[in-house]
Amino acid sequence: MRRPAILSLLAATTALTLAFAAPTRAAEDAVVIPAPAVDAAPASGIQTAVIAGGCFWGVQGVFQHTAGVVNAVSGYAGGTKATADYQTVSSGRTGHAESVEIKYDPKKISYGKILQIYFSVAHDPTQLNRQGPDSGTQYRSAIFTTSDEQKKVAEAYIAQLNGAKVFSKPIVTKVGALEAFYPAEAYHQDYLTLHPNQPYIAYNDLPKVENLKKLFADNYIEKPTLVSASKATN
């Protein structure tokens, strides 16, 4: 399933959203999982993590409510600059995955903790080339690493979680080096915050933020760190 139809029909669905209340569960339930046994070494300066887990609206929204994240940008990774636009990526033939680039302060949150939140509440890592109602390689589960250390941590954590059988099925998340990240169009940024009553967001994504609050209370912040605010301060 693709979401362009949802975008084009936003005006028509405005009235309908009043009938939708945020559900008590998301399309993918959160899973309580252990912290990674292997984590990145302490570091100074802002670090970068790039992850993909289905629709970037929800993944971005989760990490915008995560303490220690200084910016979370929706975008595309895995393909070329020439095809890094929403309409083309939606074909599923570009190599891109809808991704989120997370800039974070390692003194406040570790790379391993980001992955724990990613696997636990941001998406279901056992779904192959799909996530909830969306299907296609652009919705795949993937970690795009920016260093050998990130690769080591990610691969060790996947092995740890598979070994502990915390999920009912094996994790299908692919780990590979980041070649480039391309920010998505402006209308995709801060989407969860700007459209909380949109049915797709209400059903699939807002419960993920609620699960973050419940399962990772120490890492949760009520006020989201928005892309628009980051641009305004730069």
XYZ file of C-alpha atoms in Angstrom:
234
model
C 0.000 0.000 0.000
C 1.201 3.516 -0.789
C 0.370 6.740 0.998
C 0.144 9.296 -1.858
C -3.607 8.739 -1.859
C -3.711 9.637 1.815
C -1.801 12.841 1.156
C -4.012 13.854 -1.755
C -7.208 13.205 0.198
C -6.280 15.027 3.409
C -8.817 17.766 2.776
C -11.565 15.235 2.136
C -10.788 13.318 5.318
C -10.649 16.311 7.632
C -14.259 15.890 8.649
C -13.831 12.177 9.150
C -10.930 12.601 11.548
C -13.290 13.967 14.151
C -14.773 10.488 14.378
C -11.401 8.873 15.021
C -10.023 8.609 18.516
C -6.426 7.490 19.051
C -6.579 3.711 19.552
C -5.198 1.900 22.542
C -2.772 -0.077 20.394
C -0.750 0.518 17.249
C -0.711 -1.614 14.136
C 2.522 -3.054 15.537
C 2.639 -3.623 19.287
C 5.663 -2.583 21.305
C 7.887 -5.370 22.583
C 9.817 -5.201 25.838
C 13.422 -6.045 24.992
C 16.726 -6.019 26.901
C 19.273 -3.261 26.467
C 22.175 -4.063 24.135
C 25.023 -5.979 25.726
C 27.421 -4.179 23.375
C 27.177 -0.403 23.014
C 29.206 2.380 21.457
C 32.032 3.860 23.486
C 31.445 7.280 25.099
C 32.078 10.109 22.644
C 32.057 13.872 22.439
C 30.153 15.982 19.953
C 26.906 15.341 18.104
C 26.678 11.887 16.509
C 24.531 10.601 13.639
C 22.369 7.485 13.349
C 20.300 6.587 10.282
C 17.525 4.018 10.533
C 14.592 2.816 8.439
C 11.469 1.171 9.783
C 8.493 1.690 7.534
C 6.765 5.032 7.124
C 9.152 7.740 8.262
C 6.345 9.802 9.821
C 6.103 7.530 12.852
C 9.808 6.802 13.232
C 10.591 10.508 13.129
C 7.820 11.211 15.636
C 9.169 8.672 18.126
C 12.668 10.105 18.070
C 11.444 13.682 18.195
C 10.076 12.732 21.625
C 13.354 11.116 22.710
C 15.665 12.938 25.099
C 19.174 13.522 23.775
C 18.032 13.756 20.148
C 18.851 17.216 18.785
C 17.241 16.672 15.375
C 15.404 13.884 13.550
C 14.849 14.348 9.820
C 12.717 12.200 7.530
C 14.367 11.271 4.260
C 15.715 8.592 1.960
C 18.736 6.281 2.106
C 19.918 3.375 -0.012
C 19.565 4.874 -3.472
C 20.866 7.747 -5.553
C 20.286 11.486 -5.335
C 18.488 11.435 -8.689
C 15.702 9.234 -7.313
C 15.451 10.724 -3.819
C 11.953 12.143 -4.098
C 8.747 10.798 -2.628
C 6.929 9.980 -5.839
C 9.868 8.050 -7.287
C 10.757 6.289 -4.031
C 7.122 5.168 -3.732
C 7.616 3.001 -6.825
C 9.714 0.639 -4.705
C 12.334 0.396 -7.458
C 14.908 2.997 -6.365
C 16.803 1.123 -3.658
C 15.799 3.841 -1.206
C 14.148 3.176 2.110
C 12.103 5.782 3.922
C 14.600 6.642 6.651
C 15.242 8.988 9.538
C 18.534 10.720 10.207
C 18.970 11.168 13.952
C 21.448 13.677 15.334
C 22.029 12.936 19.005
C 24.154 13.865 21.990
C 26.004 10.713 23.137
C 26.346 12.208 26.604
C 22.560 12.018 26.933
C 21.665 8.931 24.903
C 23.791 6.158 23.476
C 23.668 4.579 20.050
C 22.604 1.330 21.683
C 19.679 3.011 23.433
C 18.560 4.490 20.108
C 18.554 0.981 18.641
C 16.659 -0.372 21.651
C 13.902 2.202 21.108
C 13.984 1.512 17.360
C 13.490 -2.238 17.794
C 11.049 -1.967 20.696
C 8.562 0.795 19.894
C 9.406 2.470 16.565
C 8.653 -0.498 14.296
C 8.388 -4.281 13.972
C 11.791 -5.581 12.839
C 10.382 -8.983 11.846
C 8.350 -7.679 8.892
C 10.104 -8.110 5.548
C 9.760 -5.251 3.057
C 6.665 -3.924 4.757
C 5.473 -2.260 7.920
C 1.874 -2.335 9.043
C -0.334 -1.292 6.113
C 2.584 -0.282 3.878
C 4.408 -2.740 1.632
C 7.424 -2.474 -0.651
C 11.184 -2.324 -0.291
C 10.937 1.383 0.531
C 9.348 0.337 3.840
C 12.024 -2.174 4.778
C 13.722 -2.420 8.146
C 17.331 -1.250 7.832
C 20.157 0.309 9.796
C 22.544 2.476 7.807
C 25.752 2.663 9.795
C 28.183 5.584 9.771
C 31.144 3.759 11.358
C 32.585 0.316 11.987
C 31.606 0.706 15.631
C 27.961 1.279 14.741
C 28.051 -1.799 12.514
C 29.491 -3.866 15.362
C 26.880 -2.644 17.852
C 23.956 -3.153 15.463
C 24.964 -6.648 14.381
C 25.702 -7.734 17.953
C 22.347 -6.435 19.141
C 20.406 -8.228 16.413
C 22.218 -11.460 17.298
C 21.469 -10.861 20.976
C 17.751 -10.282 20.382
C 17.425 -13.235 18.013
C 19.260 -15.428 20.499
C 16.944 -14.352 23.317
C 13.903 -14.961 21.075
C 12.209 -11.793 22.301
C 10.292 -11.610 19.021
C 8.020 -14.355 17.737
C 9.882 -14.354 14.410
C 13.508 -13.657 13.417
C 14.619 -10.070 12.912
C 14.957 -9.208 9.212
C 16.641 -5.817 9.681
C 19.520 -5.307 7.252
C 22.701 -3.593 8.425
C 24.825 -1.763 5.864
C 27.059 1.267 5.509
C 25.395 4.610 4.847
C 26.366 6.023 1.466
C 24.191 9.118 1.599
C 21.077 10.473 3.268
C 18.702 12.773 1.414
C 16.135 14.795 3.401
C 12.529 14.317 2.337
C 10.277 17.068 1.103
C 9.277 19.762 3.600
C 5.683 18.531 3.875
C 6.920 15.226 5.341
C 8.834 16.882 8.188
C 7.225 17.035 11.651
C 4.254 15.237 10.113
C 3.100 13.431 13.250
C 3.063 16.648 15.285
C 1.333 18.669 12.574
C -1.351 16.068 11.762
C -2.193 14.205 14.995
C -5.838 13.661 13.988
C -5.092 12.187 10.591
C -6.380 8.574 10.710
C -3.118 7.015 9.513
C -1.175 8.859 12.213
C -3.789 8.226 14.906
C -3.853 4.488 14.321
C -0.286 3.643 13.312
C 1.965 6.259 14.882
C 0.609 8.056 17.939
C 0.489 4.785 19.907
C 4.225 4.374 19.214
C 4.886 7.661 20.989
C 2.672 6.498 23.863
C 4.642 3.256 24.051
C 7.871 5.255 24.160
C 6.452 7.173 27.123
C 5.435 3.971 28.896
C 8.445 1.751 28.209
C 11.203 4.378 28.095
C 9.975 6.967 30.576
C 13.512 8.136 31.375
C 14.143 8.816 27.687
C 10.808 10.442 26.886
C 10.238 14.182 26.460
C 6.761 15.651 26.150
C 7.669 18.515 23.823
C 8.955 17.187 20.478
C 12.230 18.397 18.978
C 10.982 19.601 15.613
C 12.827 20.088 12.331
C 11.092 23.437 11.899
C 12.437 24.625 15.255
C 15.946 23.474 14.371
C 15.871 25.453 11.120
C 14.646 28.527 12.953
C 17.591 28.469 15.345
C 20.267 27.867 12.681
